[in-house]
Each structure stands twice: as structure tokens, then as C-alpha cells.
Amino acid sequence: MQKNKFTGKRANQAIFFSLFRLMSYLVVGILFCIIGFIVIRGIGVINWEFLTSAPKDGMTKGGIFPAIIGTFYLVIGSMLVAFPIGVMSGIYMNEYATNKHIVRVIRVMTNNLGGIPSIVFGLFGMSLFVNKLHFGDSLLAGSFTLGLLALPLIIRVTEEALKAIPDTYRQGSLALGATKLTTIRRVILPAAFPNVMTGLILSIGRVSGETAPILFTAAAYFLPHLPTSVFDQVMALPYHLYVIATSGTDLEATRPMAYGTAIVLIAIVLIMNLLANLLRRRFSK
Amino acid sequence: MFNKKRNRFGETLIEWTLRLSGGTTTLVIVLISIFLFTEGWGLFKSSTVEKGYVLCVNRSNKIQNLTPKQVKEIFDGNITSWKQVGGDDIPIEPLRMDDIASQYTEEEIGANFEHLPQKLSEAIAAKPGALAFFPEQFININFQGRVLPAETITLKEYFGGKEWFPTATPAAQFGVLPLILGTLWVSIAAILIALPFGMAVAIYLAEIASNRVRKILKPLIELLAGIPSVVYGFFGLIVIVPLIRSIFHLPVGETALAGAIVLAIMALPTIITVAEDAMRTTPLAMKESSLALGATHWQTIYRVVIPYASSGIMAAIVLGIGRAIGETMAVLMVTGNAAVIPHSLTEPVRTIPATIAAELGESAMGSVQYQALFMLGAILFVLTLGISIWAEIIRKEPKVQ
């Protein structure tokens, strides 16, 4: 006596499962909707001139070159701060720390730091780097602030990368007479390298889109010159988008510029995610 | 031999460097709390009246002090008698500098305002109900009025105050209640919108989707988390805001609802990832015994997997709220930023992060407004830190057997 597949509890299941599938596709659909909408509206303004020239006529013409350069500098600066500290912190937690409680405390603190809103980093950066250490509104202050923001992500990825390395690697190296440091440098780090790089790439994507931390530490509305020292203010892509999307005398005239800036930001995130996934896939084999 | 010793020294050095790096995150959290609180705490030692100004009354007036709220109400014309603030039954006559200056000719005041203190003094003495708001420099020894003692802002006024109006004169208002309520209002609405979708996607990814589909969907969800918040804000501004305006026939589309929708999209990846991870930890044996008893896959999911993962799902909700509470740029761009206590979703609201982002640039370093904004940052810090720790505790709770 076989019941029909579409009655009773099986029908129930079929309904719910298709509902869940539909909602999942809907969520992914939102992503495509956002990206698609902005790209279709803004692809027209993307050309060589837009990417390589400065804004003109009150942000209604010209390009976003200084903002691209500014974001590029901020990314480099913040990674110089976050990457060494993050990787060393990960190494310490996984390879050196013998006290389980200390590792737990560090892990909880790292998670908590990751949960702190970016605007709080902005406030902290302003009061410590800009005011207390007298960096002023500068590339340097912005880099430190963004670096601290990126730290938890890099630590987490490094720790996971090191955890994935089998203990036999370590034992083999130590058995050959290598010291702990040599083992880490010659065996552990090369093996963990691709995964650590994934973390670096993902945090570059994250840092390049952050606005709130640089609002009061680095970003300028408009600068006639490119920054020449670390104590200069910089223009940055996310701040540029915020400014031209919300303020200005002629919002209609700056709209195309805003779409173009949004496309560049999305492109950076897309490329970074793609790179990270490729790297992950290539080395997980 | 010597070489080996030096190497060991090098190893110790490096080990200490690593140890220090390990302590960085802890140090940063401690530093953040110290800096936010020391910058913000000055607020409660600051005078409620604008710097360089004083409030004066007639000598016959028995009133001892006025709260910032009362001062504002008086100058706004909402309080009209001294009786309402505990004095005699005389009407209040608010006096600003402009009122006095316009009554006299330039000659009478003098080219360098040298006669102004005299005139101010006379004006106060002539009116028993006067409440004057003058620059401190014009009060001289012969002043015939009485200067009210400067009151400091109290914790109660800050946390219980219903008005946030930092640029108001004579007394700026720093009541954070509308901002805290606005933040919670938008965040909770966002989670209510995101939750059904988040759960559906988490169940689909953890239990239903084939490996192939999952491998495509997961990176896309990660990408959703990677899109910068300012891009979400821009999208909200050009798509969601006009949509809301035309659907609800509102004068402006920048509302709590617009913020909630944008935040819902932004909180989805957090909810999905944490909930899915929790569901994946369900032991296979539990699921198999349920199936062996004749339960369908769906029955197994809602009777076994979801109860087993319930603490993880709660953590997902809490973390989602945390994410929404701290979000700055997108909310700033779409919620309209009116500092009023929210009553509906179709009104503008203002959140704590948006207030900081919008006002810190205009406030002078060390000013009362600057301190009030750092105090807001401290509130936000404590709120989100508490949420992180809460989520951590929930996750560790013993599983349902």
C-alpha cells in the first residue's frame, strides 16, 4: 500500500523544501539585483578617462583617479600594520602558547574586536592617532585605524591555516634536529602560505570599502594634489561615493559619477573574493 | 657554541615578539574603552549652558537653578511663568543679546560696546521676570542681576532625556533616549525581516541543497557580506527609498523602514553562516535514528536538527542584531536622521552610529558636543561588546538531548 508521494507528510515536506529553495534563490537574487542595477546604470561612465583623471566642475565631470590612489595607499598602509601583527598573533596562538586559557582569552578578545562597529574604530582612531599622537587627519592615522579593524580577520584566518597543517609536519622537522623557529619558518609557514594569503586578500577587500573608520582620520572631500607624504589627507573611494551620493548642489549631475564609483568599489570586492576563492580551491586539492 | 647561543637569544626575542602580537587585540579593546570613556566622561563635568555665556535673573527672583530642559522650554516659549519651574507666579521674559542691542542706538551702546554691560544690568533690574542669556564678558562688578550657577549635565538627563539637539542655544540638549530607541527600533525590525529568509537559506544550505548547489551559493552569500556598506546605502537611496515613498505615499522615503530593509540584507550573511554552522553540528546518528523511525526529512529537520541547533540559531540572531546596531554608513544614508522617539516604521529615525558619523565632523575638539558623541561611542561599544559576549555564552550552552 504505497501512498501517493504528494499526500500527508511528504506533501508537507515538498512544500517546505520548495519554499526554502525559492527563498534561497531570492536572497541570491537580491545580490544580483544590487550589482546588476548599479552596473547597468553606471557602466556608461566607466572609461579610461574616468579611471585616470581627477574630478572636475564640482564633482560632476572628470574621474575618480585621486580616490582610487587614496584607497590604494590606505589598503597598503593598513595591511603593513595588520598583516605582520595578525600573522604573528596567529602563530603565537597555534604554535607557541602552551596555556589553553591564554589562547582562549586571545580568541575571545579577537572575536570581540571583530564585532566592534567600524564607527567606534573611527572614534578611537581619531582620539588616539589623530589627536593624541598628533598624526593629524592623515594617511598614517587612517592606515592604523583600518589596520586595527582588519586585524581580527587576519588572525582568524592565520590560526585556521596553521591548524589545518598536520602535526606530522612539525614532528618530522623537529626529529631532523630543526629548532622550533626553523620548523615554523621552513615547514609550517610555506605550507600555510596559500591560506594566509586568502586572509590577506579578503581583508584588502574589506578595508577598501570601509567608510566610517576614515571619516575622521584620513578622508578628504576633494584634494587638488595626490598625497605626497604619510601625513597628507587622502581621498578614498567609499568616502567619495558617500559624499557625492548625499551632498552636493546638483545631485542629478553627480549621479553618473556615483554609479561609476560604486561600480569600481563592487569590482574591487568581486575581484578580491574571486582571487581568494581561486587560491583556496587551487591549494585545497 | 657561541653561534648556537646567539641563535637561542634570537629565538627568545622572536618568541616575545610573537607573544606581544598575540596580546594586541586585547590591548586594543582595553585602549578603545579607555579612550572612549575618558573623552566622553568630560560631558558630565561640562556646563549645560553654552561656553562663555551665563544665565541671569532679577535679584528678587528666588529660583536657584534651571535644568537644560527647562532653559530650552523657556526660550522656546513653552514655559511662560516662573511658577512652572518652582518660582513666584510672574511671567517669564526671556532676554537675548539681540533683544537688548536692538532697543538702543549705536551711540547709547558705544562703538566698542563699552556701555553695553550697563544697559544689560539696567534691563535685568527693570524686569522682575527676566531670564537673560548674555556673554560672560559683559557682566561687570556693578551688575544688578543675579547670575545663575552653572549646572553640569547629569547622567539622568543624558540617558533619560528625550531630546537630542546639540546645537540649541542657550542650552544644548543631550538626551540619548531617541537615539538608543531609534537604533533598537531599526535593528530589531531589520532582524524580523531577515530572520525568515536567513533561516530558510540556512536550512536549505545545511540540509537540502546538493553539494554542487551549495558550492555555488556559499561564495555568493559571502559576497553579499563583502559589499561595502556605503554601496548598500547608495542602493537604498536610489532604489528602496523612492520605492517606499511611492508605496506608502509619504512626503519623504528616508524612513526607519528603508533602514530596516537595507540592514536586513546586510545582516543576512551573518545569520545564515552562524545558523548553518550550528545545524551542521547535528550528529549524523541523531538524524539517522529519526529517519529510521519513519520521520520524513522535513520532520527530522524541525524536530531534531533545529532543536539541536537552537542555541546556535539564537547566537545567529543575536550576532545579526549586533551587526545591525553598529552599522553606520548605510543607515546614515537612508533613515532620514530625525532625532525623535520612533512611533512607526514610516517615520525618519536616527541611530547612534549615524549620529556620530553625521555630527563629529562639525563639532570642535573637546567641546560639549564632541564629548557627548564620544559618550555615544562608548554606549555603542558597550552594547556591541555585550552582544558579542552574550552570543558566545549562548553558543556554549549545553545542547538539547
PDB file of N, CA, C and O in Angstrom, chain B residues 310-357:
ATOM      1  N   SER B 310      19.403  24.954  18.260  1.00  0.00           N
ATOM      2  CA  SER B 310      18.686  26.154  18.709  1.00  0.00           C
ATOM      3  C   SER B 310      19.608  27.197  19.339  1.00  0.00           C
ATOM      4  O   SER B 310      19.443  28.396  19.115  1.00  0.00           O
ATOM      5  N   SER B 311      20.591  26.737  20.126  1.00  0.00           N
ATOM      6  CA  SER B 311      21.466  27.732  20.745  1.00  0.00           C
ATOM      7  C   SER B 311      22.285  28.458  19.681  1.00  0.00           C
ATOM      8  O   SER B 311      22.478  29.674  19.758  1.00  0.00           O
ATOM      9  N   GLY B 312      22.718  27.731  18.669  1.00  0.00           N
ATOM     10  CA  GLY B 312      23.465  28.363  17.579  1.00  0.00           C
ATOM     11  C   GLY B 312      22.585  29.330  16.807  1.00  0.00           C
ATOM     12  O   GLY B 312      23.034  30.395  16.375  1.00  0.00           O
ATOM     13  N   ILE B 313      21.309  28.964  16.645  1.00  0.00           N
ATOM     14  CA  ILE B 313      20.388  29.842  15.920  1.00  0.00           C
ATOM     15  C   ILE B 313      20.148  31.123  16.718  1.00  0.00           C
ATOM     16  O   ILE B 313      20.139  32.226  16.168  1.00  0.00           O
ATOM     17  N   MET B 314      19.996  30.972  18.040  1.00  0.00           N
ATOM     18  CA  MET B 314      19.863  32.159  18.901  1.00  0.00           C
ATOM     19  C   MET B 314      21.099  33.055  18.759  1.00  0.00           C
ATOM     20  O   MET B 314      20.991  34.275  18.629  1.00  0.00           O
ATOM     21  N   ALA B 315      22.268  32.424  18.775  1.00  0.00           N
ATOM     22  CA  ALA B 315      23.506  33.189  18.624  1.00  0.00           C
ATOM     23  C   ALA B 315      23.504  33.931  17.288  1.00  0.00           C
ATOM     24  O   ALA B 315      23.942  35.080  17.201  1.00  0.00           O
ATOM     25  N   ALA B 316      22.984  33.282  16.244  1.00  0.00           N
ATOM     26  CA  ALA B 316      22.919  33.912  14.922  1.00  0.00           C
ATOM     27  C   ALA B 316      22.053  35.166  14.968  1.00  0.00           C
ATOM     28  O   ALA B 316      22.413  36.209  14.420  1.00  0.00           O
ATOM     29  N   ILE B 317      20.909  35.050  15.665  1.00  0.00           N
ATOM     30  CA  ILE B 317      20.009  36.205  15.775  1.00  0.00           C
ATOM     31  C   ILE B 317      20.694  37.342  16.524  1.00  0.00           C
ATOM     32  O   ILE B 317      20.691  38.498  16.093  1.00  0.00           O
ATOM     33  N   VAL B 318      21.321  36.979  17.661  1.00  0.00           N
ATOM     34  CA  VAL B 318      21.975  37.992  18.484  1.00  0.00           C
ATOM     35  C   VAL B 318      23.105  38.676  17.710  1.00  0.00           C
ATOM     36  O   VAL B 318      23.232  39.909  17.718  1.00  0.00           O
ATOM     37  N   LEU B 319      23.913  37.883  17.007  1.00  0.00           N
ATOM     38  CA  LEU B 319      25.006  38.468  16.228  1.00  0.00           C
ATOM     39  C   LEU B 319      24.472  39.347  15.102  1.00  0.00           C
ATOM     40  O   LEU B 319      25.049  40.386  14.772  1.00  0.00           O
ATOM     41  N   GLY B 320      23.344  38.913  14.511  1.00  0.00           N
ATOM     42  CA  GLY B 320      22.716  39.714  13.459  1.00  0.00           C
ATOM     43  C   GLY B 320      22.286  41.075  14.001  1.00  0.00           C
ATOM     44  O   GLY B 320      22.512  42.108  13.372  1.00  0.00           O
ATOM     45  N   ILE B 321      21.688  41.070  15.199  1.00  0.00           N
ATOM     46  CA  ILE B 321      21.288  42.339  15.823  1.00  0.00           C
ATOM     47  C   ILE B 321      22.519  43.209  16.073  1.00  0.00           C
ATOM     48  O   ILE B 321      22.523  44.411  15.807  1.00  0.00           O
ATOM     49  N   GLY B 322      23.593  42.545  16.567  1.00  0.00           N
ATOM     50  CA  GLY B 322      24.836  43.287  16.827  1.00  0.00           C
ATOM     51  C   GLY B 322      25.359  43.951  15.573  1.00  0.00           C
ATOM     52  O   GLY B 322      25.763  45.113  15.580  1.00  0.00           O
ATOM     53  N   ARG B 323      25.324  43.215  14.493  1.00  0.00           N
ATOM     54  CA  ARG B 323      25.783  43.756  13.217  1.00  0.00           C
ATOM     55  C   ARG B 323      24.938  44.970  12.819  1.00  0.00           C
ATOM     56  O   ARG B 323      25.461  45.993  12.385  1.00  0.00           O
ATOM     57  N   ALA B 324      23.621  44.828  13.008  1.00  0.00           N
ATOM     58  CA  ALA B 324      22.704  45.898  12.600  1.00  0.00           C
ATOM     59  C   ALA B 324      22.871  47.146  13.469  1.00  0.00           C
ATOM     60  O   ALA B 324      22.845  48.265  12.976  1.00  0.00           O
ATOM     61  N   ILE B 325      23.066  46.937  14.780  1.00  0.00           N
ATOM     62  CA  ILE B 325      23.193  48.073  15.691  1.00  0.00           C
ATOM     63  C   ILE B 325      24.402  48.935  15.339  1.00  0.00           C
ATOM     64  O   ILE B 325      24.347  50.156  15.397  1.00  0.00           O
ATOM     65  N   GLY B 326      25.501  48.291  14.934  1.00  0.00           N
ATOM     66  CA  GLY B 326      26.721  49.042  14.701  1.00  0.00           C
ATOM     67  C   GLY B 326      26.848  49.613  13.305  1.00  0.00           C
ATOM     68  O   GLY B 326      27.747  50.399  13.041  1.00  0.00           O
ATOM     69  N   GLU B 327      25.968  49.222  12.407  1.00  0.00           N
ATOM     70  CA  GLU B 327      26.111  49.653  11.014  1.00  0.00           C
ATOM     71  C   GLU B 327      25.904  51.164  10.899  1.00  0.00           C
ATOM     72  O   GLU B 327      24.968  51.710  11.446  1.00  0.00           O
ATOM     73  N   THR B 328      26.805  51.805  10.180  1.00  0.00           N
ATOM     74  CA  THR B 328      26.812  53.261  10.159  1.00  0.00           C
ATOM     75  C   THR B 328      26.353  53.858   8.832  1.00  0.00           C
ATOM     76  O   THR B 328      25.312  54.506   8.749  1.00  0.00           O
ATOM     77  N   MET B 329      27.166  53.642   7.793  1.00  0.00           N
ATOM     78  CA  MET B 329      27.003  54.421   6.570  1.00  0.00           C
ATOM     79  C   MET B 329      25.659  54.188   5.885  1.00  0.00           C
ATOM     80  O   MET B 329      24.978  55.133   5.504  1.00  0.00           O
ATOM     81  N   ALA B 330      25.275  52.909   5.756  1.00  0.00           N
ATOM     82  CA  ALA B 330      24.040  52.616   5.041  1.00  0.00           C
ATOM     83  C   ALA B 330      22.851  53.255   5.753  1.00  0.00           C
ATOM     84  O   ALA B 330      21.980  53.863   5.128  1.00  0.00           O
ATOM     85  N   VAL B 331      22.852  53.139   7.093  1.00  0.00           N
ATOM     86  CA  VAL B 331      21.763  53.698   7.881  1.00  0.00           C
ATOM     87  C   VAL B 331      21.736  55.220   7.781  1.00  0.00           C
ATOM     88  O   VAL B 331      20.692  55.841   7.627  1.00  0.00           O
ATOM     89  N   LEU B 332      22.923  55.800   7.848  1.00  0.00           N
ATOM     90  CA  LEU B 332      23.046  57.251   7.747  1.00  0.00           C
ATOM     91  C   LEU B 332      22.430  57.755   6.447  1.00  0.00           C
ATOM     92  O   LEU B 332      21.807  58.815   6.396  1.00  0.00           O
ATOM     93  N   MET B 333      22.594  56.977   5.378  1.00  0.00           N
ATOM     94  CA  MET B 333      22.157  57.437   4.069  1.00  0.00           C
ATOM     95  C   MET B 333      20.658  57.258   3.830  1.00  0.00           C
ATOM     96  O   MET B 333      20.078  57.975   3.021  1.00  0.00           O
ATOM     97  N   VAL B 334      20.003  56.309   4.525  1.00  0.00           N
ATOM     98  CA  VAL B 334      18.608  56.031   4.161  1.00  0.00           C
ATOM     99  C   VAL B 334      17.557  56.279   5.236  1.00  0.00           C
ATOM    100  O   VAL B 334      16.372  56.173   4.950  1.00  0.00           O
ATOM    101  N   THR B 335      17.949  56.594   6.488  1.00  0.00           N
ATOM    102  CA  THR B 335      16.905  56.677   7.521  1.00  0.00           C
ATOM    103  C   THR B 335      16.388  58.084   7.778  1.00  0.00           C
ATOM    104  O   THR B 335      15.482  58.260   8.575  1.00  0.00           O
ATOM    105  N   GLY B 336      16.935  59.092   7.146  1.00  0.00           N
ATOM    106  CA  GLY B 336      16.394  60.436   7.308  1.00  0.00           C
ATOM    107  C   GLY B 336      16.912  61.204   8.507  1.00  0.00           C
ATOM    108  O   GLY B 336      16.813  62.415   8.570  1.00  0.00           O
ATOM    109  N   ASN B 337      17.461  60.477   9.518  1.00  0.00           N
ATOM    110  CA  ASN B 337      18.185  61.103  10.631  1.00  0.00           C
ATOM    111  C   ASN B 337      17.430  62.164  11.421  1.00  0.00           C
ATOM    112  O   ASN B 337      17.978  63.201  11.762  1.00  0.00           O
ATOM    113  N   ALA B 338      16.170  61.919  11.726  1.00  0.00           N
ATOM    114  CA  ALA B 338      15.465  62.833  12.614  1.00  0.00           C
ATOM    115  C   ALA B 338      15.520  62.267  14.026  1.00  0.00           C
ATOM    116  O   ALA B 338      15.101  61.142  14.258  1.00  0.00           O
ATOM    117  N   ALA B 339      16.063  63.078  14.957  1.00  0.00           N
ATOM    118  CA  ALA B 339      16.243  62.572  16.319  1.00  0.00           C
ATOM    119  C   ALA B 339      14.957  62.657  17.110  1.00  0.00           C
ATOM    120  O   ALA B 339      14.802  63.476  17.993  1.00  0.00           O
ATOM    121  N   VAL B 340      13.993  61.800  16.771  1.00  0.00           N
ATOM    122  CA  VAL B 340      12.752  61.754  17.531  1.00  0.00           C
ATOM    123  C   VAL B 340      12.516  60.315  17.975  1.00  0.00           C
ATOM    124  O   VAL B 340      13.007  59.381  17.358  1.00  0.00           O
ATOM    125  N   ILE B 341      11.771  60.175  19.075  1.00  0.00           N
ATOM    126  CA  ILE B 341      11.457  58.823  19.536  1.00  0.00           C
ATOM    127  C   ILE B 341      10.532  58.176  18.507  1.00  0.00           C
ATOM    128  O   ILE B 341       9.500  58.745  18.146  1.00  0.00           O
ATOM    129  N   PRO B 342      10.924  57.012  17.977  1.00  0.00           N
ATOM    130  CA  PRO B 342      10.157  56.420  16.873  1.00  0.00           C
ATOM    131  C   PRO B 342       8.791  55.892  17.304  1.00  0.00           C
ATOM    132  O   PRO B 342       8.639  55.355  18.393  1.00  0.00           O
ATOM    133  N   HIS B 343       7.791  56.111  16.453  1.00  0.00           N
ATOM    134  CA  HIS B 343       6.458  55.590  16.722  1.00  0.00           C
ATOM    135  C   HIS B 343       6.021  54.618  15.642  1.00  0.00           C
ATOM    136  O   HIS B 343       5.185  53.763  15.865  1.00  0.00           O
ATOM    137  N   SER B 344       6.545  54.789  14.416  1.00  0.00           N
ATOM    138  CA  SER B 344       6.165  53.865  13.355  1.00  0.00           C
ATOM    139  C   SER B 344       7.365  53.638  12.458  1.00  0.00           C
ATOM    140  O   SER B 344       8.402  54.277  12.613  1.00  0.00           O
ATOM    141  N   LEU B 345       7.216  52.707  11.532  1.00  0.00           N
ATOM    142  CA  LEU B 345       8.330  52.390  10.638  1.00  0.00           C
ATOM    143  C   LEU B 345       8.414  53.353   9.470  1.00  0.00           C
ATOM    144  O   LEU B 345       9.400  53.389   8.753  1.00  0.00           O
ATOM    145  N   THR B 346       7.349  54.129   9.271  1.00  0.00           N
ATOM    146  CA  THR B 346       7.355  55.007   8.111  1.00  0.00           C
ATOM    147  C   THR B 346       7.730  56.440   8.474  1.00  0.00           C
ATOM    148  O   THR B 346       7.409  57.379   7.768  1.00  0.00           O
ATOM    149  N   GLU B 347       8.407  56.589   9.617  1.00  0.00           N
ATOM    150  CA  GLU B 347       8.929  57.901  10.002  1.00  0.00           C
ATOM    151  C   GLU B 347      10.444  57.870   9.942  1.00  0.00           C
ATOM    152  O   GLU B 347      11.047  56.819  10.094  1.00  0.00           O
ATOM    153  N   PRO B 348      11.062  59.048   9.761  1.00  0.00           N
ATOM    154  CA  PRO B 348      12.516  59.081   9.833  1.00  0.00           C
ATOM    155  C   PRO B 348      12.976  58.792  11.270  1.00  0.00           C
ATOM    156  O   PRO B 348      12.298  59.178  12.221  1.00  0.00           O
ATOM    157  N   VAL B 349      14.101  58.119  11.414  1.00  0.00           N
ATOM    158  CA  VAL B 349      14.702  57.927  12.735  1.00  0.00           C
ATOM    159  C   VAL B 349      16.190  58.202  12.627  1.00  0.00           C
ATOM    160  O   VAL B 349      16.735  58.354  11.535  1.00  0.00           O
ATOM    161  N   ARG B 350      16.821  58.229  13.795  1.00  0.00           N
ATOM    162  CA  ARG B 350      18.261  58.455  13.800  1.00  0.00           C
ATOM    163  C   ARG B 350      18.893  57.444  14.745  1.00  0.00           C
ATOM    164  O   ARG B 350      18.423  57.248  15.852  1.00  0.00           O
ATOM    165  N   THR B 351      19.946  56.805  14.301  1.00  0.00           N
ATOM    166  CA  THR B 351      20.602  55.801  15.138  1.00  0.00           C
ATOM    167  C   THR B 351      21.872  56.384  15.758  1.00  0.00           C
ATOM    168  O   THR B 351      22.333  57.448  15.363  1.00  0.00           O
ATOM    169  N   ILE B 352      22.424  55.662  16.735  1.00  0.00           N
ATOM    170  CA  ILE B 352      23.639  56.131  17.408  1.00  0.00           C
ATOM    171  C   ILE B 352      24.809  56.267  16.430  1.00  0.00           C
ATOM    172  O   ILE B 352      25.427  57.327  16.357  1.00  0.00           O
ATOM    173  N   PRO B 353      25.131  55.204  15.649  1.00  0.00           N
ATOM    174  CA  PRO B 353      26.283  55.357  14.744  1.00  0.00           C
ATOM    175  C   PRO B 353      26.088  56.483  13.741  1.00  0.00           C
ATOM    176  O   PRO B 353      27.026  57.240  13.459  1.00  0.00           O
ATOM    177  N   ALA B 354      24.878  56.612  13.217  1.00  0.00           N
ATOM    178  CA  ALA B 354      24.624  57.666  12.227  1.00  0.00           C
ATOM    179  C   ALA B 354      24.824  59.045  12.842  1.00  0.00           C
ATOM    180  O   ALA B 354      25.348  59.959  12.201  1.00  0.00           O
ATOM    181  N   THR B 355      24.420  59.204  14.108  1.00  0.00           N
ATOM    182  CA  THR B 355      24.603  60.487  14.780  1.00  0.00           C
ATOM    183  C   THR B 355      26.081  60.838  14.897  1.00  0.00           C
ATOM    184  O   THR B 355      26.499  61.963  14.616  1.00  0.00           O
ATOM    185  N   ILE B 356      26.879  59.846  15.316  1.00  0.00           N
ATOM    186  CA  ILE B 356      28.315  60.094  15.445  1.00  0.00           C
ATOM    187  C   ILE B 356      28.898  60.502  14.091  1.00  0.00           C
ATOM    188  O   ILE B 356      29.604  61.502  13.963  1.00  0.00           O
ATOM    189  N   ALA B 357      28.562  59.718  13.051  1.00  0.00           N
ATOM    190  CA  ALA B 357      29.135  59.986  11.734  1.00  0.00           C
ATOM    191  C   ALA B 357      28.715  61.352  11.207  1.00  0.00           C
ATOM    192  O   ALA B 357      29.495  62.065  10.588  1.00  0.00           O
TER     193      ALA B 357
END
